[in-house]
Amino acid sequence: MTGVRQRSVQPADADLRLDRWFKQHFPGVTHARLQKWLRTGQVRVDGKRAKASVRLVPGQVIRVPPGADDRPPDAKKSSAPSLAVGEAERAALLEAVLYRDDDVIVIDKPPGLAVQGGSKTHRHLDGMLDVLRFDAKEKPRLVHRLDKDTSGVLVLARTRQSAAYLTRAFRTRDVHKLYWAIVAGVPKLKSGVIEAALTKGKRPDGERMAADPEGGKAAKTLYRVIDHAGRRAAWLELEPLTGRTHQLRIHCAEIGTPILGDGKYGGGGAFLDGIMAARKIHLHARAISLPLADGRMISIEAPLPDYMAETWRSLGFDIAPNNGI
């Protein structure tokens, strides 16, 4: 049995959670075993007890208890298994690439594709990332999320170092994101700030987020009306200043103008007669600006999916390239 080891955190593991560090370097250690070691103080960071969620800093020393196995117990149990991808799906993913360099890939995620799997989700981007490996030694990594029904700009990191850097940039709000939405109705003010704290709760129709001014987590969104079709509908530009689950959908509903097609949060008021795709959610991650580790700042835009572009046109909104950004 291997004795106690002291392992220094390398620059490539900067900002990695402690539990994920173990998963990468000691895949033979089960989650339950790691939790026991943490509870009993057998795993330490710089000589101190630590939680699984602590973020690591290069140069820190991790105490690894005896018996930590750096071999996976069973290759079949490895995380994020790759899914079988057909030629049509492969071609669509490659076509969706908006930007690529040695560190980053930015894609235009189609609506209806889940980013990660779940109990009822078996087809998801996370399982298809091998398609986007290109010339890299490893498949790209997710650094942020979009809802299944939200389309548009999604950033992937091509290396562990890039993933750590981008994760930190998203968390510190150094990344600038803009969304487009069609909403039912028109906000009272042409621009403003929506502040409504959010929490997760249970409803008869399943789990969902909800506004909760008492116990919710702070959430803030800037909005601007780009155009409107009378009082029937409006085209909004949305900038989330926080990153809560379903934040934009709930915030639009909170000001009385739910996103078109979002019956989950807008009820019957989220649908408009005469719109062909009215039952599909009209929320699109239009643009993103983000810093790269080499000091560059890149800005990427994603075009509207076909059904949204048709709705924009049917409402008389001009989607020329320079309009709205």
Tab-separated table of C-alpha atoms in Angstrom:
chain	number	residue	atom	x	y	z
A	1	MET	CA	0.000	0.000	0.000
A	2	THR	CA	1.297	3.437	-0.924
A	3	GLY	CA	2.103	5.647	2.087
A	4	VAL	CA	1.239	9.301	2.663
A	5	ARG	CA	2.161	11.528	-0.263
A	6	GLN	CA	2.581	15.293	-0.500
A	7	ARG	CA	1.603	16.625	-3.916
A	8	SER	CA	2.127	20.227	-5.051
A	9	VAL	CA	-0.611	21.907	-7.079
A	10	GLN	CA	0.667	22.638	-10.571
A	11	PRO	CA	-0.198	25.729	-12.680
A	12	ALA	CA	-2.311	23.522	-14.950
A	13	ASP	CA	-4.602	22.792	-11.966
A	14	ALA	CA	-5.123	26.424	-10.948
A	15	ASP	CA	-8.666	27.126	-9.700
A	16	LEU	CA	-9.630	23.441	-9.806
A	17	ARG	CA	-11.897	22.200	-7.008
A	18	LEU	CA	-10.197	19.811	-4.583
A	19	ASP	CA	-12.621	16.963	-5.332
A	20	ARG	CA	-12.076	17.383	-9.071
A	21	TRP	CA	-8.311	17.432	-8.519
A	22	PHE	CA	-8.601	14.022	-6.870
A	23	LYS	CA	-10.847	12.789	-9.670
A	24	GLN	CA	-8.227	13.749	-12.258
A	25	HIS	CA	-5.099	12.620	-10.416
A	26	PHE	CA	-6.475	9.698	-8.363
A	27	PRO	CA	-9.413	8.292	-10.366
A	28	GLY	CA	-9.354	5.133	-8.239
A	29	VAL	CA	-10.522	7.098	-5.177
A	30	THR	CA	-14.313	6.948	-4.920
A	31	HIS	CA	-16.411	9.955	-3.959
A	32	ALA	CA	-17.459	8.277	-0.707
A	33	ARG	CA	-13.865	7.512	0.235
A	34	LEU	CA	-12.720	11.068	-0.452
A	35	GLN	CA	-15.580	12.464	1.653
A	36	LYS	CA	-14.519	10.222	4.550
A	37	TRP	CA	-10.922	11.393	4.258
A	38	LEU	CA	-12.074	15.014	4.262
A	39	ARG	CA	-14.331	14.496	7.300
A	40	THR	CA	-11.545	12.852	9.281
A	41	GLY	CA	-8.884	15.357	8.238
A	42	GLN	CA	-6.742	12.837	6.349
A	43	VAL	CA	-6.731	15.091	3.280
A	44	ARG	CA	-5.216	18.498	3.974
A	45	VAL	CA	-4.239	21.537	1.927
A	46	ASP	CA	-1.150	23.333	3.218
A	47	GLY	CA	-1.538	21.415	6.456
A	48	LYS	CA	-5.144	22.537	7.060
A	49	ARG	CA	-8.457	20.711	6.808
A	50	ALA	CA	-10.284	21.483	3.582
A	51	LYS	CA	-13.665	21.087	1.948
A	52	ALA	CA	-14.269	19.325	-1.352
A	53	SER	CA	-15.282	22.637	-2.948
A	54	VAL	CA	-12.117	24.588	-2.108
A	55	ARG	CA	-10.427	26.071	-5.179
A	56	LEU	CA	-6.739	25.235	-5.521
A	57	VAL	CA	-3.846	27.629	-6.049
A	58	PRO	CA	-0.538	26.654	-7.701
A	59	GLY	CA	2.112	25.871	-5.106
A	60	GLN	CA	-0.286	24.593	-2.446
A	61	VAL	CA	0.620	21.188	-1.006
A	62	ILE	CA	-2.044	18.489	-0.739
A	63	ARG	CA	-1.700	15.638	1.738
A	64	VAL	CA	-2.777	12.434	-0.013
A	65	PRO	CA	-3.577	9.575	2.433
A	66	PRO	CA	-2.228	6.034	2.132
A	67	GLY	CA	-4.045	3.858	-0.354
A	68	ALA	CA	-4.921	6.544	-2.900
A	69	ASP	CA	-5.009	4.756	-6.242
A	70	ASP	CA	-4.133	6.693	-9.356
A	71	ARG	CA	-5.726	4.039	-11.591
A	72	PRO	CA	-9.434	4.017	-12.458
A	73	PRO	CA	-11.271	1.082	-10.821
A	74	ASP	CA	-13.163	0.326	-14.011
A	75	ALA	CA	-12.832	2.064	-17.347
A	76	LYS	CA	-16.580	1.639	-17.866
A	77	LYS	CA	-17.237	3.918	-14.905
A	78	SER	CA	-15.253	6.891	-16.241
A	79	SER	CA	-17.172	10.190	-16.190
A	80	ALA	CA	-18.709	11.999	-19.162
A	81	PRO	CA	-18.641	9.016	-21.555
A	82	SER	CA	-18.601	9.884	-25.226
A	83	LEU	CA	-21.810	9.256	-27.125
A	84	ALA	CA	-22.069	7.698	-30.543
A	85	VAL	CA	-22.422	10.609	-32.969
A	86	GLY	CA	-23.925	10.145	-36.416
A	87	GLU	CA	-22.539	11.812	-39.516
A	88	ALA	CA	-25.327	14.413	-39.611
A	89	GLU	CA	-24.755	15.373	-35.964
A	90	ARG	CA	-20.996	15.470	-36.513
A	91	ALA	CA	-21.346	17.747	-39.529
A	92	ALA	CA	-23.767	20.035	-37.664
A	93	LEU	CA	-21.392	20.392	-34.700
A	94	LEU	CA	-18.445	21.207	-36.938
A	95	GLU	CA	-20.587	23.691	-38.844
A	96	ALA	CA	-21.547	25.330	-35.541
A	97	VAL	CA	-17.962	26.394	-34.755
A	98	LEU	CA	-17.761	30.187	-34.773
A	99	TYR	CA	-14.176	30.568	-33.522
A	100	ARG	CA	-11.205	28.313	-32.752
A	101	ASP	CA	-7.626	28.790	-31.580
A	102	ASP	CA	-5.212	26.721	-29.489
A	103	ASP	CA	-7.041	27.494	-26.235
A	104	VAL	CA	-10.706	28.164	-27.024
A	105	ILE	CA	-13.565	27.000	-29.221
A	106	VAL	CA	-16.755	29.041	-29.490
A	107	ILE	CA	-19.799	27.354	-30.997
A	108	ASP	CA	-23.318	28.377	-31.925
A	109	LYS	CA	-25.348	25.950	-29.795
A	110	PRO	CA	-28.602	24.991	-31.489
A	111	PRO	CA	-31.874	25.210	-29.543
A	112	GLY	CA	-33.053	21.876	-28.201
A	113	LEU	CA	-29.575	20.473	-27.510
A	114	ALA	CA	-28.861	20.010	-23.794
A	115	VAL	CA	-25.375	21.022	-22.694
A	116	GLN	CA	-25.126	18.265	-20.076
A	117	GLY	CA	-26.931	15.017	-19.357
A	118	GLY	CA	-29.473	14.285	-16.647
A	119	SER	CA	-31.937	11.651	-15.501
A	120	LYS	CA	-34.142	12.249	-18.562
A	121	THR	CA	-31.494	13.633	-20.921
A	122	HIS	CA	-29.471	11.112	-22.889
A	123	ARG	CA	-28.334	13.212	-25.872
A	124	HIS	CA	-26.204	16.179	-24.828
A	125	LEU	CA	-23.253	18.252	-25.989
A	126	ASP	CA	-20.999	17.060	-23.161
A	127	GLY	CA	-21.123	13.559	-24.605
A	128	MET	CA	-20.280	14.776	-28.112
A	129	LEU	CA	-17.227	16.907	-27.364
A	130	ASP	CA	-14.831	14.410	-28.932
A	131	VAL	CA	-16.137	15.632	-32.292
A	132	LEU	CA	-14.618	19.044	-31.488
A	133	ARG	CA	-11.206	17.738	-30.449
A	134	PHE	CA	-9.572	18.632	-33.817
A	135	ASP	CA	-5.771	18.447	-33.349
A	136	ALA	CA	-5.798	18.634	-29.523
A	137	LYS	CA	-4.668	15.802	-27.239
A	138	GLU	CA	-7.860	16.029	-25.187
A	139	LYS	CA	-11.465	16.873	-25.889
A	140	PRO	CA	-12.639	20.406	-25.035
A	141	ARG	CA	-14.207	21.232	-21.685
A	142	LEU	CA	-17.376	23.087	-20.750
A	143	VAL	CA	-16.748	26.336	-18.849
A	144	HIS	CA	-20.323	27.688	-18.712
A	145	ARG	CA	-23.846	26.586	-19.604
A	146	LEU	CA	-26.870	27.487	-21.699
A	147	ASP	CA	-30.385	26.151	-21.156
A	148	LYS	CA	-31.430	23.351	-23.479
A	149	ASP	CA	-33.893	25.603	-25.312
A	150	THR	CA	-31.565	28.637	-25.473
A	151	SER	CA	-29.491	28.969	-28.623
A	152	GLY	CA	-26.314	30.872	-29.335
A	153	VAL	CA	-22.768	31.491	-28.187
A	154	LEU	CA	-21.190	28.778	-26.018
A	155	VAL	CA	-17.515	28.762	-25.007
A	156	LEU	CA	-15.370	25.615	-24.673
A	157	ALA	CA	-11.815	25.393	-23.321
A	158	ARG	CA	-9.312	23.251	-25.227
A	159	THR	CA	-6.834	22.743	-22.358
A	160	ARG	CA	-6.993	22.370	-18.597
A	161	GLN	CA	-5.121	25.667	-18.172
A	162	SER	CA	-7.559	27.475	-20.447
A	163	ALA	CA	-10.510	25.922	-18.579
A	164	ALA	CA	-9.179	27.211	-15.242
A	165	TYR	CA	-8.600	30.695	-16.671
A	166	LEU	CA	-12.003	30.943	-18.349
A	167	THR	CA	-13.880	29.516	-15.362
A	168	ARG	CA	-12.320	32.226	-13.221
A	169	ALA	CA	-13.189	34.894	-15.836
A	170	PHE	CA	-16.848	33.836	-15.857
A	171	ARG	CA	-16.980	33.778	-12.063
A	172	THR	CA	-15.414	37.246	-11.686
A	173	ARG	CA	-17.705	38.712	-14.366
A	174	ASP	CA	-14.858	39.585	-16.743
A	175	VAL	CA	-16.945	38.006	-19.491
A	176	HIS	CA	-19.527	40.242	-21.183
A	177	LYS	CA	-22.659	38.435	-22.469
A	178	LEU	CA	-25.584	39.806	-24.478
A	179	TYR	CA	-28.825	37.968	-25.228
A	180	TRP	CA	-31.680	38.722	-27.591
A	181	ALA	CA	-35.269	37.838	-26.772
A	182	ILE	CA	-38.753	38.398	-28.103
A	183	VAL	CA	-41.162	39.045	-25.235
A	184	ALA	CA	-44.951	39.132	-25.161
A	185	GLY	CA	-45.944	42.719	-24.417
A	186	VAL	CA	-43.688	45.742	-24.016
A	187	PRO	CA	-41.883	46.832	-20.825
A	188	LYS	CA	-43.097	50.095	-19.298
A	189	LEU	CA	-39.598	51.567	-19.510
A	190	LYS	CA	-37.405	51.402	-22.619
A	191	SER	CA	-34.422	50.332	-20.541
A	192	GLY	CA	-33.689	49.473	-16.945
A	193	VAL	CA	-32.410	47.044	-14.353
A	194	ILE	CA	-34.342	43.995	-13.196
A	195	GLU	CA	-33.424	42.876	-9.681
A	196	ALA	CA	-35.249	39.853	-8.333
A	197	ALA	CA	-33.577	37.334	-6.034
A	198	LEU	CA	-34.021	33.727	-7.164
A	199	THR	CA	-34.299	30.374	-5.439
A	200	LYS	CA	-35.010	26.796	-6.407
A	201	GLY	CA	-38.320	25.324	-5.326
A	202	LYS	CA	-40.758	22.489	-5.951
A	203	ARG	CA	-43.956	22.980	-7.904
A	204	PRO	CA	-46.707	20.483	-8.828
A	205	ASP	CA	-45.323	20.376	-12.384
A	206	GLY	CA	-41.721	19.821	-11.277
A	207	GLU	CA	-38.692	21.653	-9.939
A	208	ARG	CA	-38.178	25.202	-11.102
A	209	MET	CA	-36.556	28.478	-10.114
A	210	ALA	CA	-38.677	31.255	-8.641
A	211	ALA	CA	-38.383	34.830	-7.423
A	212	ASP	CA	-37.805	34.914	-3.667
A	213	PRO	CA	-37.016	38.368	-2.197
A	214	GLU	CA	-36.581	36.900	1.286
A	215	GLY	CA	-34.339	33.862	0.883
A	216	GLY	CA	-33.231	33.919	-2.746
A	217	LYS	CA	-29.814	34.634	-4.207
A	218	ALA	CA	-29.297	38.114	-5.648
A	219	ALA	CA	-29.851	38.326	-9.410
A	220	LYS	CA	-29.556	41.354	-11.669
A	221	THR	CA	-30.249	41.881	-15.379
A	222	LEU	CA	-29.911	44.965	-17.578
A	223	TYR	CA	-32.428	45.250	-20.403
A	224	ARG	CA	-33.054	47.525	-23.371
A	225	VAL	CA	-35.952	47.607	-25.824
A	226	ILE	CA	-34.487	47.551	-29.322
A	227	ASP	CA	-37.835	47.601	-31.138
A	228	HIS	CA	-41.488	46.763	-30.548
A	229	ALA	CA	-44.553	45.768	-32.540
A	230	GLY	CA	-47.170	48.075	-31.058
A	231	ARG	CA	-47.994	46.765	-27.575
A	232	ARG	CA	-48.031	43.178	-28.795
A	233	ALA	CA	-44.354	42.205	-28.546
A	234	ALA	CA	-40.898	43.649	-28.032
A	235	TRP	CA	-37.359	42.799	-29.012
A	236	LEU	CA	-35.118	43.018	-25.947
A	237	GLU	CA	-31.383	43.071	-25.476
A	238	LEU	CA	-30.559	41.451	-22.138
A	239	GLU	CA	-27.309	41.578	-20.198
A	240	PRO	CA	-27.138	39.305	-17.141
A	241	LEU	CA	-24.911	40.741	-14.398
A	242	THR	CA	-25.290	37.546	-12.377
A	243	GLY	CA	-25.551	33.967	-13.584
A	244	ARG	CA	-28.511	32.318	-11.881
A	245	THR	CA	-30.365	29.401	-13.438
A	246	HIS	CA	-33.208	30.592	-15.725
A	247	GLN	CA	-32.466	34.178	-14.623
A	248	LEU	CA	-33.433	35.901	-17.877
A	249	ARG	CA	-36.629	33.893	-18.255
A	250	ILE	CA	-37.813	34.685	-14.735
A	251	HIS	CA	-36.762	38.336	-14.846
A	252	CYS	CA	-38.652	38.978	-18.088
A	253	ALA	CA	-41.756	37.354	-16.590
A	254	GLU	CA	-41.317	39.417	-13.394
A	255	ILE	CA	-41.709	42.708	-15.299
A	256	GLY	CA	-44.852	41.427	-17.029
A	257	THR	CA	-43.306	40.554	-20.397
A	258	PRO	CA	-42.506	36.820	-20.512
A	259	ILE	CA	-40.225	35.487	-23.220
A	260	LEU	CA	-42.213	34.273	-26.199
A	261	GLY	CA	-42.822	30.519	-25.941
A	262	ASP	CA	-41.792	30.247	-22.293
A	263	GLY	CA	-44.933	28.755	-20.801
A	264	LYS	CA	-42.982	27.445	-17.804
A	265	TYR	CA	-42.478	30.932	-16.391
A	266	GLY	CA	-44.903	33.023	-18.418
A	267	GLY	CA	-47.975	30.772	-18.509
A	268	GLY	CA	-50.511	31.443	-21.226
A	269	GLY	CA	-49.298	35.039	-21.538
A	270	ALA	CA	-46.082	33.794	-23.167
A	271	PHE	CA	-47.823	32.839	-26.433
A	272	LEU	CA	-48.977	35.015	-29.322
A	273	ASP	CA	-51.530	34.135	-31.991
A	274	GLY	CA	-50.312	34.207	-35.570
A	275	ILE	CA	-46.676	33.387	-34.802
A	276	MET	CA	-45.637	30.122	-36.466
A	277	ALA	CA	-43.061	29.201	-33.805
A	278	ALA	CA	-44.840	30.770	-30.844
A	279	ARG	CA	-44.486	27.623	-28.728
A	280	LYS	CA	-40.675	27.634	-28.999
A	281	ILE	CA	-38.632	29.744	-26.593
A	282	HIS	CA	-37.271	32.895	-28.240
A	283	LEU	CA	-34.102	33.456	-26.215
A	284	HIS	CA	-30.739	33.631	-27.978
A	285	ALA	CA	-27.199	34.138	-26.641
A	286	ARG	CA	-26.327	36.695	-29.289
A	287	ALA	CA	-22.791	37.817	-28.392
A	288	ILE	CA	-19.942	37.336	-25.967
A	289	SER	CA	-16.707	39.195	-25.243
A	290	LEU	CA	-14.117	37.398	-23.165
A	291	PRO	CA	-10.470	37.800	-22.184
A	292	LEU	CA	-7.931	35.148	-23.135
A	293	ALA	CA	-4.894	34.122	-21.110
A	294	ASP	CA	-2.519	35.741	-23.631
A	295	GLY	CA	-4.088	39.171	-23.040
A	296	ARG	CA	-6.318	39.261	-26.112
A	297	MET	CA	-10.011	40.098	-25.927
A	298	ILE	CA	-12.273	38.373	-28.439
A	299	SER	CA	-15.878	39.165	-29.330
A	300	ILE	CA	-18.070	36.603	-31.073
A	301	GLU	CA	-21.645	36.849	-32.388
A	302	ALA	CA	-24.061	34.051	-33.265
A	303	PRO	CA	-26.810	34.410	-35.903
A	304	LEU	CA	-30.428	33.763	-34.989
A	305	PRO	CA	-31.719	30.242	-35.643
A	306	ASP	CA	-34.117	30.010	-38.565
A	307	TYR	CA	-37.362	29.890	-36.567
A	308	MET	CA	-36.372	32.946	-34.526
A	309	ALA	CA	-35.284	34.877	-37.614
A	310	GLU	CA	-38.722	34.170	-39.112
A	311	THR	CA	-40.438	35.515	-35.958
A	312	TRP	CA	-38.279	38.657	-36.050
A	313	ARG	CA	-39.281	39.238	-39.667
A	314	SER	CA	-42.958	38.513	-39.075
A	315	LEU	CA	-43.036	41.171	-36.353
A	316	GLY	CA	-41.324	43.694	-38.631
A	317	PHE	CA	-38.013	43.772	-36.745
A	318	ASP	CA	-34.873	44.581	-38.734
A	319	ILE	CA	-32.161	41.987	-38.017
A	320	ALA	CA	-29.479	43.654	-40.094
A	321	PRO	CA	-25.980	42.918	-38.694
A	322	ASN	CA	-25.531	46.334	-37.068
A	323	ASN	CA	-28.943	46.516	-35.469
A	324	GLY	CA	-29.201	45.760	-31.778
A	325	ILE	CA	-25.496	45.417	-30.901
